[in-house]
Tab-separated table of C-alpha atoms in Angstrom:
chain	number	residue	atom	x	y	z
R	246	MET	CA	102.474	67.943	118.193
R	247	GLU	CA	104.910	70.298	116.685
R	248	PRO	CA	106.046	69.963	112.896
R	249	ASP	CA	109.485	70.928	113.477
R	250	ALA	CA	110.195	68.516	116.428
R	251	ASN	CA	113.774	66.968	116.319
R	252	PRO	CA	113.766	63.156	115.300
R	253	THR	CA	114.549	60.859	118.361
R	254	GLU	CA	116.471	58.270	116.218
R	255	ARG	CA	118.408	58.027	112.871
R	256	VAL	CA	117.616	55.632	109.892
R	257	ASP	CA	119.405	52.889	108.489
R	258	GLU	CA	119.516	53.039	104.845
R	259	ARG	CA	119.482	49.436	104.621
R	260	ASP	CA	115.876	49.661	105.901
R	261	THR	CA	114.520	51.938	102.978
R	262	MET	CA	112.316	50.919	100.314
R	263	PHE	CA	114.840	51.249	97.474
R	264	ALA	CA	117.629	49.752	99.433
R	265	ARG	CA	115.333	46.632	100.199
R	266	MET	CA	114.425	46.320	96.572
R	267	ALA	CA	118.204	46.497	95.669
R	268	ARG	CA	118.946	43.140	97.133
R	269	SER	CA	119.303	40.232	94.981
R	270	PRO	CA	118.629	36.647	96.201
R	271	ARG	CA	121.869	34.440	96.635
R	272	THR	CA	123.995	37.581	97.469
R	273	SER	CA	125.644	38.312	100.853
R	274	ALA	CA	123.795	41.585	101.153
R	275	TYR	CA	120.523	39.795	100.723
R	276	ASP	CA	121.459	37.245	103.334
R	277	ASP	CA	122.636	39.674	105.863
R	278	PHE	CA	119.564	41.844	105.526
R	279	TYR	CA	117.009	39.089	105.794
R	280	GLU	CA	118.750	37.636	108.726
R	281	ARG	CA	118.487	40.953	110.446
R	282	ARG	CA	114.786	41.628	109.223
R	283	PRO	CA	113.352	38.301	108.464
R	284	GLU	CA	109.676	39.723	108.866
R	285	LEU	CA	110.113	41.473	105.633
R	286	ARG	CA	111.486	38.770	103.332
R	287	GLU	CA	108.253	37.335	102.316
R	288	ALA	CA	106.692	40.539	101.242
R	289	ASP	CA	109.915	41.908	99.466
R	290	ASP	CA	110.273	38.803	97.444
R	291	ARG	CA	106.595	39.292	96.217
R	292	LEU	CA	107.650	42.847	95.148
R	293	ARG	CA	110.551	41.633	93.535
R	294	SER	CA	108.727	39.342	91.347
R	295	LEU	CA	106.835	42.026	89.850
R	296	PRO	CA	107.882	43.719	86.614
R	297	VAL	CA	111.061	45.854	86.938
R	298	LEU	CA	110.617	49.476	86.632
R	299	CYS	CA	111.268	50.919	82.888
R	300	GLN	CA	111.290	47.263	81.886
R	301	PRO	CA	108.825	45.218	79.710
R	302	GLY	CA	105.687	44.044	81.738
R	303	GLY	CA	104.543	47.169	83.514
R	304	ARG	CA	101.355	48.720	82.472
R	305	HIS	CA	102.864	51.930	81.373
R	306	TYR	CA	106.084	50.428	79.771
R	307	ASP	CA	106.917	52.398	76.706
R	308	PRO	CA	109.214	51.021	74.352
R	309	ALA	CA	110.529	54.756	72.904
R	310	ILE	CA	110.233	56.337	76.511
R	311	SER	CA	110.939	53.832	79.107
R	312	PRO	CA	114.666	52.962	77.862
R	313	GLN	CA	115.477	56.680	78.128
R	314	ALA	CA	114.464	56.936	81.799
R	315	ASP	CA	116.791	53.797	82.330
R	316	ALA	CA	119.629	55.524	80.466
R	317	TYR	CA	119.354	58.523	82.607
R	318	PHE	CA	119.529	56.526	85.897
R	319	ASP	CA	122.473	54.276	84.415
R	320	ALA	CA	124.333	57.299	83.568
R	321	ILE	CA	124.224	59.191	87.096
R	322	GLY	CA	127.011	57.203	88.565
R	323	ASP	CA	129.365	58.194	85.780
R	324	ILE	CA	128.848	61.922	85.681
R	325	ARG	CA	132.094	63.719	85.974
R	326	PRO	CA	132.166	67.522	86.399
R	327	GLU	CA	133.010	69.627	83.297
R	328	PRO	CA	136.378	70.625	83.999
R	329	GLY	CA	136.252	73.881	82.097
R	330	ARG	CA	133.102	74.911	83.880
R	331	VAL	CA	134.486	74.082	87.205
R	332	LEU	CA	137.827	76.013	86.661
R	333	ARG	CA	135.611	79.170	85.294
R	334	ALA	CA	133.428	78.906	88.486
R	335	VAL	CA	136.482	78.713	90.781
R	336	ALA	CA	137.961	81.795	88.982
R	337	ALA	CA	134.953	83.616	89.206
R	338	ILE	CA	134.693	82.940	92.930
R	339	GLU	CA	138.246	83.768	93.565
R	340	GLU	CA	138.138	87.110	91.747
R	341	ALA	CA	134.954	88.290	93.484
R	342	ARG	CA	136.348	87.300	96.821
R	343	GLU	CA	139.622	89.253	96.358
R	344	ASN	CA	137.958	92.417	94.591
R	345	THR	CA	134.616	92.681	96.581
R	346	ASP	CA	134.456	94.316	100.090
R	347	ALA	CA	131.304	92.747	100.895
R	348	TRP	CA	131.932	89.274	99.306
R	349	ASP	CA	129.115	86.804	100.100
R	350	GLY	CA	130.340	83.087	99.602
R	351	THR	CA	126.986	81.509	100.393
R	352	ALA	CA	125.354	83.730	97.610
R	353	ALA	CA	128.144	82.740	95.324
R	354	LEU	CA	127.412	79.137	95.598
R	355	LYS	CA	123.665	79.681	95.319
R	356	GLY	CA	124.105	81.506	92.192
R	357	LEU	CA	126.253	78.683	90.803
R	358	ALA	CA	123.566	76.240	91.705
R	359	HIS	CA	121.229	78.678	89.914
R	360	SER	CA	123.403	78.783	86.957
R	361	LEU	CA	123.519	75.242	86.665
R	362	GLY	CA	119.895	74.699	86.711
R	363	ALA	CA	118.773	74.805	89.961
R	364	VAL	CA	115.296	76.808	90.706
R	365	ALA	CA	115.817	77.154	94.305
R	366	ALA	CA	118.728	76.856	96.891
R	367	GLY	CA	119.014	77.171	100.740
R	368	CYS	CA	121.416	76.249	103.592
R	369	ALA	CA	120.903	74.463	106.775
R	370	ALA	CA	122.976	72.921	109.430
R	371	VAL	CA	123.547	69.207	108.864
R	372	ASP	CA	121.406	67.705	111.808
R	373	PRO	CA	122.956	64.303	112.792
R	374	ALA	CA	119.500	62.792	113.058
R	375	PHE	CA	119.196	63.113	109.196
R	376	VAL	CA	122.547	61.359	108.558
R	377	TYR	CA	122.009	57.617	107.763
R	378	THR	CA	123.624	55.212	110.304
R	379	HIS	CA	124.662	52.713	107.512
R	380	LYS	CA	124.696	52.693	103.712
R	381	GLY	CA	122.346	50.138	102.096
R	382	ARG	CA	121.505	51.197	98.465
R	383	LEU	CA	124.539	49.722	96.648
R	384	ASP	CA	125.990	46.170	97.292
R	385	GLU	CA	129.707	47.588	97.155
R	386	ASP	CA	129.046	49.711	100.163
R	387	TYR	CA	126.200	47.802	101.831
R	388	GLY	CA	126.556	47.908	105.689
R	389	ARG	CA	129.279	50.771	105.790
R	390	PRO	CA	128.773	52.810	108.835
R	391	VAL	CA	128.124	56.582	107.664
R	392	THR	CA	130.333	59.088	108.796
R	393	LEU	CA	129.657	62.743	107.989
R	394	ASP	CA	131.299	65.427	109.810
R	395	HIS	CA	130.323	68.497	107.577
R	396	PRO	CA	128.578	71.190	109.492
R	397	SER	CA	126.485	72.642	106.733
R	398	ALA	CA	124.576	71.618	103.576
R	399	LEU	CA	123.854	73.647	100.563
R	400	VAL	CA	120.397	72.160	99.381
R	401	PHE	CA	119.003	72.962	95.938
R	402	LEU	CA	115.930	72.153	93.928
R	403	VAL	CA	115.317	71.174	90.100
R	404	GLU	CA	111.936	71.494	88.657
R	405	MET	CA	110.081	68.670	87.020
R	406	ALA	CA	108.396	69.855	83.936
R	407	TYR	CA	104.461	70.476	84.496
R	408	ASP	CA	103.331	68.833	81.142
R	409	ALA	CA	105.182	65.827	81.657
R	410	MET	CA	103.930	65.433	85.274
R	411	ARG	CA	100.454	65.896	83.974
R	412	ARG	CA	100.830	62.598	82.315
R	413	ALA	CA	101.024	60.568	85.587
R	414	PRO	CA	101.326	57.576	86.017
R	415	GLU	CA	102.514	57.164	82.336
R	416	ALA	CA	106.020	56.549	81.082
R	417	PRO	CA	106.829	60.537	80.589
R	418	VAL	CA	106.766	60.763	84.460
R	419	ILE	CA	109.539	58.591	85.091
R	420	ARG	CA	111.562	59.865	82.075
R	421	GLU	CA	111.180	63.292	83.766
R	422	SER	CA	112.015	61.965	87.086
R	423	ALA	CA	115.236	60.434	85.578
R	424	ARG	CA	116.048	63.432	83.791
R	425	GLN	CA	115.830	65.683	86.933
R	426	TYR	CA	117.691	63.354	89.170
R	427	TYR	CA	120.350	63.412	86.466
R	428	ARG	CA	120.400	67.201	86.408
R	429	ALA	CA	120.658	67.225	90.367
R	430	ALA	CA	123.582	64.948	90.149
R	431	VAL	CA	125.550	67.241	87.692
R	432	ILE	CA	124.803	70.292	89.949
R	433	GLY	CA	125.840	68.598	93.303
R	434	LYS	CA	129.004	67.095	91.789
R	435	THR	CA	129.938	70.350	90.119
R	436	ILE	CA	129.480	72.389	93.202
R	437	ALA	CA	131.416	69.671	95.284
R	438	ALA	CA	134.376	69.857	92.742
R	439	VAL	CA	134.341	73.835	92.841
R	440	LEU	CA	134.562	73.639	96.611
R	441	HIS	CA	137.378	71.046	96.595
R	442	GLN	CA	139.324	73.335	94.255
R	443	LEU	CA	138.864	76.138	96.736
R	444	GLY	CA	140.342	74.120	99.554
R	445	TYR	CA	137.119	72.757	101.312
R	446	ALA	CA	135.658	69.373	102.100
R	447	ALA	CA	132.615	68.607	100.172
R	448	LYS	CA	130.321	65.705	99.411
R	449	PRO	CA	127.373	65.747	96.776
R	450	HIS	CA	124.368	63.701	97.602
R	451	TYR	CA	122.283	62.452	94.721
R	452	ASP	CA	120.296	59.449	93.417
R	453	ALA	CA	121.565	56.168	95.087
R	454	HIS	CA	124.262	58.157	96.786
R	455	TYR	CA	122.915	59.777	99.920
R	456	ASP	CA	124.424	59.933	103.334
R	457	VAL	CA	121.630	62.285	104.391
R	458	ILE	CA	117.860	62.379	104.125
R	459	LEU	CA	117.017	65.069	101.922
R	460	PRO	CA	113.453	66.201	102.571
R	461	PRO	CA	113.964	67.266	106.265
R	462	LEU	CA	117.220	69.175	105.272
R	463	ALA	CA	115.302	70.981	102.592
R	464	VAL	CA	112.785	71.968	105.120
R	465	ARG	CA	115.551	73.091	107.467
R	466	ALA	CA	117.029	75.041	104.653
R	467	GLY	CA	113.954	77.119	104.168
R	468	LEU	CA	112.925	75.579	100.696
R	469	GLY	CA	109.448	74.307	101.707
R	470	GLU	CA	107.528	72.253	104.027
R	471	LEU	CA	106.668	68.440	104.171
R	472	GLY	CA	103.116	67.767	102.819
R	473	ARG	CA	100.542	64.979	103.302
R	474	ASN	CA	102.240	63.214	100.336
R	475	ASN	CA	105.366	62.798	102.557
R	476	LEU	CA	107.332	64.943	99.900
R	477	LEU	CA	108.744	68.581	99.885
R	478	VAL	CA	106.072	71.104	98.944
R	479	ALA	CA	107.947	73.808	97.638
R	480	ASP	CA	107.184	77.510	96.911
R	481	ARG	CA	106.229	78.128	93.324
R	482	TYR	CA	106.688	74.440	92.281
R	483	GLY	CA	104.835	72.412	94.886
R	484	SER	CA	105.867	68.815	94.707
R	485	ARG	CA	107.336	68.821	91.214
R	486	VAL	CA	110.933	69.078	92.189
R	487	ARG	CA	113.701	66.701	92.989
R	488	ILE	CA	116.162	67.826	95.706
R	489	GLY	CA	119.873	67.461	95.749
R	490	ALA	CA	122.698	68.737	98.221
R	491	VAL	CA	126.430	69.126	99.002
R	492	THR	CA	127.473	68.988	102.549
R	493	THR	CA	130.605	70.753	103.276
R	494	ASP	CA	132.878	72.728	105.790
R	495	PHE	CA	132.616	75.758	103.698
R	496	PRO	CA	131.215	78.752	106.023
R	497	LEU	CA	127.597	78.895	104.885
R	498	THR	CA	124.884	81.435	106.113
R	499	ARG	CA	122.150	78.995	106.993
R	500	ASP	CA	118.509	79.952	106.124
R	501	ALA	CA	115.602	79.596	108.279
R	502	PRO	CA	112.451	77.368	107.755
R	503	VAL	CA	109.509	78.974	106.101
R	504	SER	CA	105.771	78.449	106.614
R	505	LEU	CA	103.968	78.379	103.247
R	506	GLY	CA	100.548	77.336	104.899
R	507	VAL	CA	101.146	73.798	103.639
R	508	ARG	CA	100.410	71.773	106.786
R	509	GLU	CA	97.073	73.639	107.223
R	510	PHE	CA	96.257	73.202	103.671
R	511	CYS	CA	97.080	69.643	103.847
R	512	ARG	CA	94.960	68.859	106.680
R	513	VAL	CA	91.853	69.971	104.776
R	514	CYS	CA	92.751	69.123	101.197
R	515	ARG	CA	93.473	65.193	101.185
R	516	LYS	CA	93.549	65.451	97.304
R	517	CYS	CA	96.730	63.414	96.921
R	518	ALA	CA	95.406	60.574	99.351
R	519	ASP	CA	91.996	60.394	97.737
R	520	ASN	CA	93.672	60.075	94.387
R	521	CYS	CA	96.389	57.696	95.444
R	522	PRO	CA	95.633	54.623	93.466
R	523	PRO	CA	96.910	51.979	95.884
R	524	ARG	CA	95.784	54.017	98.848
R	525	ALA	CA	99.280	54.519	100.170
R	526	LEU	CA	98.931	57.972	101.797
R	527	SER	CA	97.233	58.736	105.157
R	528	ASP	CA	93.888	60.552	104.963
R	529	GLY	CA	94.003	61.093	108.752
R	530	GLU	CA	95.706	63.562	111.054
R	531	PRO	CA	99.571	63.725	111.327
R	532	VAL	CA	101.302	61.160	113.688
R	533	GLN	CA	104.723	60.886	115.480
R	534	VAL	CA	107.201	59.148	113.545
R	535	ARG	CA	110.510	58.869	115.027
R	536	GLY	CA	109.842	62.087	116.798
R	537	VAL	CA	108.566	63.932	114.032
R	538	CYS	CA	104.994	64.881	113.298
R	539	LYS	CA	104.248	63.841	109.637
R	540	TRP	CA	101.631	61.725	107.643
R	541	PRO	CA	103.176	58.349	107.042
R	542	THR	CA	103.330	56.555	103.762
R	543	ARG	CA	102.731	52.827	103.407
R	544	VAL	CA	105.798	52.511	101.245
R	545	GLU	CA	105.149	48.829	100.269
R	546	GLN	CA	101.696	49.632	98.726
R	547	CYS	CA	103.172	52.676	96.964
R	548	TYR	CA	106.261	50.986	95.565
R	549	GLY	CA	104.148	47.803	94.508
R	550	TYR	CA	102.029	50.077	92.440
R	551	TRP	CA	105.026	51.453	90.932
R	552	ARG	CA	106.136	48.005	89.845
R	553	HIS	CA	102.711	47.322	88.385
R	554	MET	CA	102.654	50.556	86.317
R	555	GLY	CA	106.201	50.382	85.264
R	556	THR	CA	106.736	53.954	86.357
R	557	ASP	CA	107.183	55.956	89.639
R	558	CYS	CA	103.506	56.993	89.228
R	559	GLY	CA	103.697	60.580	90.242
R	560	ILE	CA	99.969	61.353	90.749
R	561	CYS	CA	100.604	62.590	94.324
R	562	MET	CA	103.100	64.992	93.173
R	563	ALA	CA	101.289	66.329	90.099
R	564	GLY	CA	97.800	66.374	91.746
R	565	CYS	CA	99.029	68.607	94.519
R	566	PRO	CA	97.316	72.158	94.287
R	567	PHE	CA	100.731	73.500	95.089
R	568	SER	CA	102.105	71.918	92.113
R	569	HIS	CA	99.913	74.085	89.457
R	570	ARG	CA	102.039	76.245	86.920
R	571	ASP	CA	103.748	79.225	88.576
R	572	THR	CA	101.366	81.697	87.207
R	573	TRP	CA	100.514	85.201	88.540
R	574	PHE	CA	97.086	83.749	89.859
R	575	HIS	CA	98.478	80.683	91.575
R	576	GLY	CA	101.128	82.875	93.000
R	577	ALA	CA	98.476	85.140	94.495
R	578	VAL	CA	96.905	82.226	96.048
R	579	ARG	CA	100.181	80.763	97.494
R	580	ARG	CA	100.942	84.358	98.885
R	581	THR	CA	97.584	84.440	100.461
R	582	LEU	CA	97.906	81.036	101.999
R	583	ARG	CA	101.116	81.904	103.532
R	584	ARG	CA	99.710	84.954	105.246
R	585	MET	CA	96.200	83.599	106.004
R	586	PRO	CA	96.573	79.740	106.281
R	587	TRP	CA	93.022	79.757	107.878
R	588	LEU	CA	91.498	80.237	104.408
R	589	ALA	CA	92.775	76.600	103.358
R	590	ARG	CA	89.361	75.216	103.002
R	591	LEU	CA	88.008	77.922	100.681
R	592	ALA	CA	91.234	77.350	98.433
R	593	VAL	CA	90.465	73.694	98.491
R	594	LEU	CA	86.905	74.203	97.072
R	595	GLY	CA	88.168	76.769	94.459
R	596	ASP	CA	90.956	74.392	93.494
R	597	ASP	CA	88.193	71.489	93.327
R	598	LEU	CA	85.871	73.629	91.196
R	599	VAL	CA	88.524	74.709	88.861
R	600	TYR	CA	90.725	71.628	88.401
R	601	GLY	CA	88.359	68.792	89.707
R	602	ARG	CA	88.471	66.611	92.736
R	603	HIS	CA	89.787	63.551	90.891
R	604	TRP	CA	92.946	62.845	88.826
R	605	PRO	CA	91.910	62.231	85.409
R	606	ALA	CA	92.054	58.257	84.500
R	607	ARG	CA	93.968	57.454	81.576
């Protein structure tokens, strides 16, 4: 089975875990969804009965930290790009375009993403298979068919702080998640505003406002590979990243997918699966899921653990050996695995020796 096989069907956002948990009883969206998917009602209602993330009742609820995470998430929808920053970026791009013989618009947009806080950026074609069929996250656009005719996407990554992630599954992890989702939304909305000023169509994709599935798009944009934890594993940062994107008709030069040795490493490592408290990650071989060869996740078990903890856990992100600090030593190991992926078993043994096989209990 090839890891880069094309999906055979699109996904309805209404069927995703976050969308299911966004449904409230006695609403039209709730009634519609469970008329369509009655087999999910009982299990979903049980999950809804658990403590809400960042609210009192979860094991790792922290009265000082958890409300900060909630505040970030609540503020994402209200982000407005800073007008001065947008105008300065537009002026710089127009000046460079007029005065530079070999002006590179793709490099200019990537540079803008980096200046706004992204740690990596790449470009890819918008595969229709990655576009949701219908909206499902928010009640106000529940069930709306998704139409996205932008040919290309600028995809970027923001880093989640190493020290915060080492606290997984405690409250600092969800605060860091929220902080980086917020950062990604600022970057995406700012770039989209700049593109609008330049006369192009553009749409940012950020937390709770996605028309496209971002991990496979990031893979196509050369930003990493999909790991056993079903998350993007990026060069230098591993799974300690959040993804944002802007789809557009701006003429972008597309990047090629990369091989970091992740698939071979994940086959023998299994550290994320072994340390997953609810055993939500596969410890076997990849399987075909909608035409793509990947390791599946038991999303109900994963999300149920989040609700018990009051955080978004993060153990599989922080515990991934690719997620270590970006030091010269870890960089050398990553480069070696990229060139010689057959050394994965030796690298796993070394990582176990230095960092231990098991995530520290707290």
